[in-house]
XYZ file of C-alpha atoms in Angstrom:
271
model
C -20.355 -5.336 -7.474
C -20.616 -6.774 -4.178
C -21.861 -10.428 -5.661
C -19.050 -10.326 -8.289
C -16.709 -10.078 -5.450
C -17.851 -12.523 -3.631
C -18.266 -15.162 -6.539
C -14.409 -14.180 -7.609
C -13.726 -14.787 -4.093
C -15.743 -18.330 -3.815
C -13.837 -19.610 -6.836
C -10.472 -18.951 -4.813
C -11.350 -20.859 -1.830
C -13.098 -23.378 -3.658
C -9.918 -24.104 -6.331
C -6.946 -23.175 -3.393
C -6.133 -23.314 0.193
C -6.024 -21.310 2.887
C -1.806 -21.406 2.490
C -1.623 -21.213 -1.101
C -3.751 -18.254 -1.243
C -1.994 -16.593 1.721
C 1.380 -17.497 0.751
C 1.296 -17.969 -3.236
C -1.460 -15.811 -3.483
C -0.148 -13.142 -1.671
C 3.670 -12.873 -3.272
C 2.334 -13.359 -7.014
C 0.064 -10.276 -6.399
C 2.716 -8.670 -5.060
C 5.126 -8.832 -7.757
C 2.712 -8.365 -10.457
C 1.502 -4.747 -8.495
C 4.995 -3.904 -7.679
C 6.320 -4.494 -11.530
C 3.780 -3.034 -12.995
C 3.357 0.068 -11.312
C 7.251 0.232 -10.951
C 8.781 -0.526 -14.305
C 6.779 2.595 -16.417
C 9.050 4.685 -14.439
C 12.460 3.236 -15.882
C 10.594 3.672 -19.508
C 9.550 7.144 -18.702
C 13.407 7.778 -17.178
C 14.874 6.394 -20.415
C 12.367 7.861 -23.090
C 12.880 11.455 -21.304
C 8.968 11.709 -21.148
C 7.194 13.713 -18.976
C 11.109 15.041 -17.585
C 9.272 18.664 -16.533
C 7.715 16.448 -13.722
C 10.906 14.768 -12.844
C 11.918 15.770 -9.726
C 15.860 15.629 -10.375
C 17.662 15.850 -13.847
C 20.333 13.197 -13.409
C 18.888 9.595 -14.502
C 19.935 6.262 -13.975
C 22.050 4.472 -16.137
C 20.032 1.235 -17.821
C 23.050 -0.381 -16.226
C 21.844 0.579 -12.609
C 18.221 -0.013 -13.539
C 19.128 -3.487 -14.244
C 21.041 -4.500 -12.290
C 17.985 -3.068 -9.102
C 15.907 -5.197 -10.833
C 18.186 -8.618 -10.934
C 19.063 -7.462 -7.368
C 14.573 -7.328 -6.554
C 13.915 -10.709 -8.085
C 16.728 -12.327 -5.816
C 15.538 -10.997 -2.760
C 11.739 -10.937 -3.390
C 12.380 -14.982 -4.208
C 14.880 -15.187 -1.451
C 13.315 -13.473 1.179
C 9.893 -12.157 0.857
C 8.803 -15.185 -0.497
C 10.425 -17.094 3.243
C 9.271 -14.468 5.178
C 5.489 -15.141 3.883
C 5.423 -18.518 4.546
C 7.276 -18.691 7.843
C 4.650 -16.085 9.010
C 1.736 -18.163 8.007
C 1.129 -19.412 11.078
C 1.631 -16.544 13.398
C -0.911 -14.856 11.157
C -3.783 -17.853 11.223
C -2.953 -18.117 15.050
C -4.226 -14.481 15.153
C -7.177 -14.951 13.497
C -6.376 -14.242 9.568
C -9.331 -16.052 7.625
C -10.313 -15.999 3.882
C -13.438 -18.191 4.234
C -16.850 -16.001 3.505
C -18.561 -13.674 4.356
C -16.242 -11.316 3.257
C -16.099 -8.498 5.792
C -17.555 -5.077 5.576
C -16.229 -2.256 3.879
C -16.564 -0.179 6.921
C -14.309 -3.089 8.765
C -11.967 -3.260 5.866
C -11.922 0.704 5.513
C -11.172 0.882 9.419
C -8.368 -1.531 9.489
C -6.616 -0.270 6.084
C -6.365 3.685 7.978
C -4.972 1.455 11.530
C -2.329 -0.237 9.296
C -1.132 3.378 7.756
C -0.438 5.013 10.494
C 0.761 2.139 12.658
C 3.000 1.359 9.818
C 4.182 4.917 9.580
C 4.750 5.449 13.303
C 6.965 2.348 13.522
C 8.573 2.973 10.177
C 9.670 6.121 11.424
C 11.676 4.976 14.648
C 12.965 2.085 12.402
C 14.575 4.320 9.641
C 16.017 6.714 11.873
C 17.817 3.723 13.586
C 19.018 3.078 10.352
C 20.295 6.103 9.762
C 22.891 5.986 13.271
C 25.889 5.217 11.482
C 27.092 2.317 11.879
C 23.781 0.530 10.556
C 23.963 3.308 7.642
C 27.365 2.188 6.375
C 26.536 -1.481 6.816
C 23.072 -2.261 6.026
C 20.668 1.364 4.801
C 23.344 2.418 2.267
C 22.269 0.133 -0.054
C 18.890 1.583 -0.423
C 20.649 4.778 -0.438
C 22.747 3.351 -3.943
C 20.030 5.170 -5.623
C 20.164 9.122 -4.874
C 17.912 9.424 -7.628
C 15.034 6.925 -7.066
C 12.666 5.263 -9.488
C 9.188 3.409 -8.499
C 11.912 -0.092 -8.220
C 14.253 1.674 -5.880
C 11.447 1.575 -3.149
C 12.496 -2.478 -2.291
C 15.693 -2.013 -3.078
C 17.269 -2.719 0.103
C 19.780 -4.634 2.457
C 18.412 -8.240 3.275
C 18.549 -7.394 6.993
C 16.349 -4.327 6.235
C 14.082 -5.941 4.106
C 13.066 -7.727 7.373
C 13.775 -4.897 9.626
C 11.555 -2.454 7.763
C 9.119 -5.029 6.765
C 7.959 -5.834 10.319
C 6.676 -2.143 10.498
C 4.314 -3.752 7.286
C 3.216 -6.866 8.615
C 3.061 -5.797 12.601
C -0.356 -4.228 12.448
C -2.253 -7.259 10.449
C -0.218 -9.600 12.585
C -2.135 -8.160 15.935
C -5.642 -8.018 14.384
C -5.722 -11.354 11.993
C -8.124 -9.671 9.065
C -9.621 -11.441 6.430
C -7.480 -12.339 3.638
C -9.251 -9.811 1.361
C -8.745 -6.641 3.548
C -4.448 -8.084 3.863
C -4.098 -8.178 0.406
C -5.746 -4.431 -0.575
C -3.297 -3.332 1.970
C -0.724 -5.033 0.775
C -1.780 -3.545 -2.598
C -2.070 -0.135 -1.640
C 1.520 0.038 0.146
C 3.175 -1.012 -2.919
C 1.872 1.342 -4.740
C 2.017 3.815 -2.048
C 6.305 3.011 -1.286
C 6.595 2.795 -5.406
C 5.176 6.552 -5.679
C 7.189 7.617 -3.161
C 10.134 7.029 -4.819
C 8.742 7.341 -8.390
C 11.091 10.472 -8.820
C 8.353 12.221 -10.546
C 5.893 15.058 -8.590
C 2.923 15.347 -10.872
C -0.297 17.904 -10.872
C -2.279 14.965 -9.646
C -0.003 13.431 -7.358
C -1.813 12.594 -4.212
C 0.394 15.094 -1.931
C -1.358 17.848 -3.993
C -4.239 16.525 -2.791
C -4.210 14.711 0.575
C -3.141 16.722 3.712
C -0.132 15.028 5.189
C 0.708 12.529 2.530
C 4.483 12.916 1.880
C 4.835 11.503 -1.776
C 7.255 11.394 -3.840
C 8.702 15.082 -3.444
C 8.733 14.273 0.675
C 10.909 11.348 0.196
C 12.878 12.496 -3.120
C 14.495 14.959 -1.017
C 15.417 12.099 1.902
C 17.603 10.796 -0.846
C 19.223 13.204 -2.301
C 21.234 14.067 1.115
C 23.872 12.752 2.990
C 22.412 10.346 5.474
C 23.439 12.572 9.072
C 21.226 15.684 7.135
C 18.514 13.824 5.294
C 15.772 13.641 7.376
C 11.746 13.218 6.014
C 12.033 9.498 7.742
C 8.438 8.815 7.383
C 7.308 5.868 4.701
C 3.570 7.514 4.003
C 2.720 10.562 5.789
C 4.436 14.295 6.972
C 3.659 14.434 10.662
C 6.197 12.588 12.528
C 8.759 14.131 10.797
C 7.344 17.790 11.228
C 6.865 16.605 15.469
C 10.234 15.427 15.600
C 11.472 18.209 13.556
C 13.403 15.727 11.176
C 12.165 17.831 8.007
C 13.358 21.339 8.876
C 15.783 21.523 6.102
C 12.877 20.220 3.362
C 10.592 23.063 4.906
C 13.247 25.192 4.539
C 13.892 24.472 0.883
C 10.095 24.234 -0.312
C 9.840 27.945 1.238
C 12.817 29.520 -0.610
C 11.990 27.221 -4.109
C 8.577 29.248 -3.186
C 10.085 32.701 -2.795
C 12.276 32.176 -6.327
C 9.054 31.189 -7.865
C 6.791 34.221 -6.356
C 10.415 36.285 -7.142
C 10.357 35.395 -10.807
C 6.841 35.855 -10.922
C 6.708 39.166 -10.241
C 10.000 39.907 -12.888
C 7.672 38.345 -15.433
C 5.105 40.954 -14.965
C 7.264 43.677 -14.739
């Protein structure tokens, strides 16, 4: 497995360069993750499939699903796409390489858990600034268009967030310069992280059923279906700055009475 890695990875250096790979490279892999683990979720919305796992019961119009998805490509193009090349060199100044060797999985594994949780740590601070409200009304409310998120809505978001929020993203591989490889899986594995999140959809084998402190898409459904002074459950990945700060009181709250009506109903049943 190793070898075929490593071969894939020699024709890539050998056919592109370092900036096409990290620049190109990295926004085509993007979008193709992004669409293709976000756009089952509008076909699942408008099909009506799986709806016992939906987390709300109001959908999305195909009008609003459209129009978050004419609303992506501009701003993906416009300034993801910017953002990656303008950041090329700060990110080759600090070391980013993708010549071989490839790096160890223990390296890559240890890098991947520093980005999470610097990533959530800053995220956190950074959306609660965005929810003061001044910065609500004028830049966060436009993620907040979508009180019933699908997998797209994750992006969906204010060009001056999109770079706000997107620092908390970039900052830790900007400070340790990893291989090419190990930025992309991470890159990989917050897409798919920020599109379950806001999926709308809590299934048995969500990863919150199975990970302690991984918020999921029931953590941050809930952030969006409040008004933005009582919303709270800031965090992007994980549960603990939020339970610290006590920012998800009123979710706790909620899970434990949803818990009593289900033990209360329970015990009818048998009755």
């Amino acid at each position: 497995m190793a070898s075929l890695i490593e071969s894939g990875w020699q024709y890539l250096i050998t056919h592109f360069s370092d900036f096409q790979l990290a620049c190109l490279g990295s926004f085509f892999l993007h979008e193709g993750v992004f669409f293709l683990s976000g756009l089952p979720f509008i076909w699942l919305e408008r099909a009506g499939w799986m709806s016992k796992y939906k987390i709300q019961a109001k959908n999305n119009t195909p009008a609003a699903q459209e129009k978050c998805i004419v609303r992506l490509l501009l701003y993906h193009f416009g300034v993801n796409l910017p953002v990656m090349i303008f950041s090329y060199p700060v990110f080759t100044y600090m070391g980013m390489r993708s010549s071989l060797p490839l790096p160890s999985w223990k390296v890559v594994l240890i890098q991947i858990i520093f980005y999470f949780i610097l990533e959530d740590f800053i995220f956190y601070w950074g959306h609660r600034i965005l929810h003061t409200k001044w910065l609500y009304k004028h830049v966060h409310s436009v993620h907040h268009e979508y009180a019933t998120p699908f997998g797209l809505t994750s992006e969906y978001a204010h060009p001056a967030e999109i770079l706000f929020l997107g620092f908390a993203t970039i900052f830790g591989p900007a400070i340790t310069g990893p291989h090419l490889i190990t930025l992309w899986l991470w890159m990989v594995l917050r897409v798919l992280e920020t599109v379950e999140a806001h999926c709308g959809y809590h299934f048995p084998w969500s990863l919150s059923n199975f990970l302690p402190l991984y918020g999921g898409a029931d953590f941050h459904d809930y952030h969006h279906r409040l008004l933005y002074t009582k919303s709270g459950n800031y965090s992007s990945t994980f549960t603990y700055m939020d339970r610290i700060f006590g920012t998800d009181i009123g979710y706790r709250k909620l899970k434990a009475l949803k818990s009593i009506g289900v033990e209360d109903s329970g015990e009818q049943k048998k009755q």
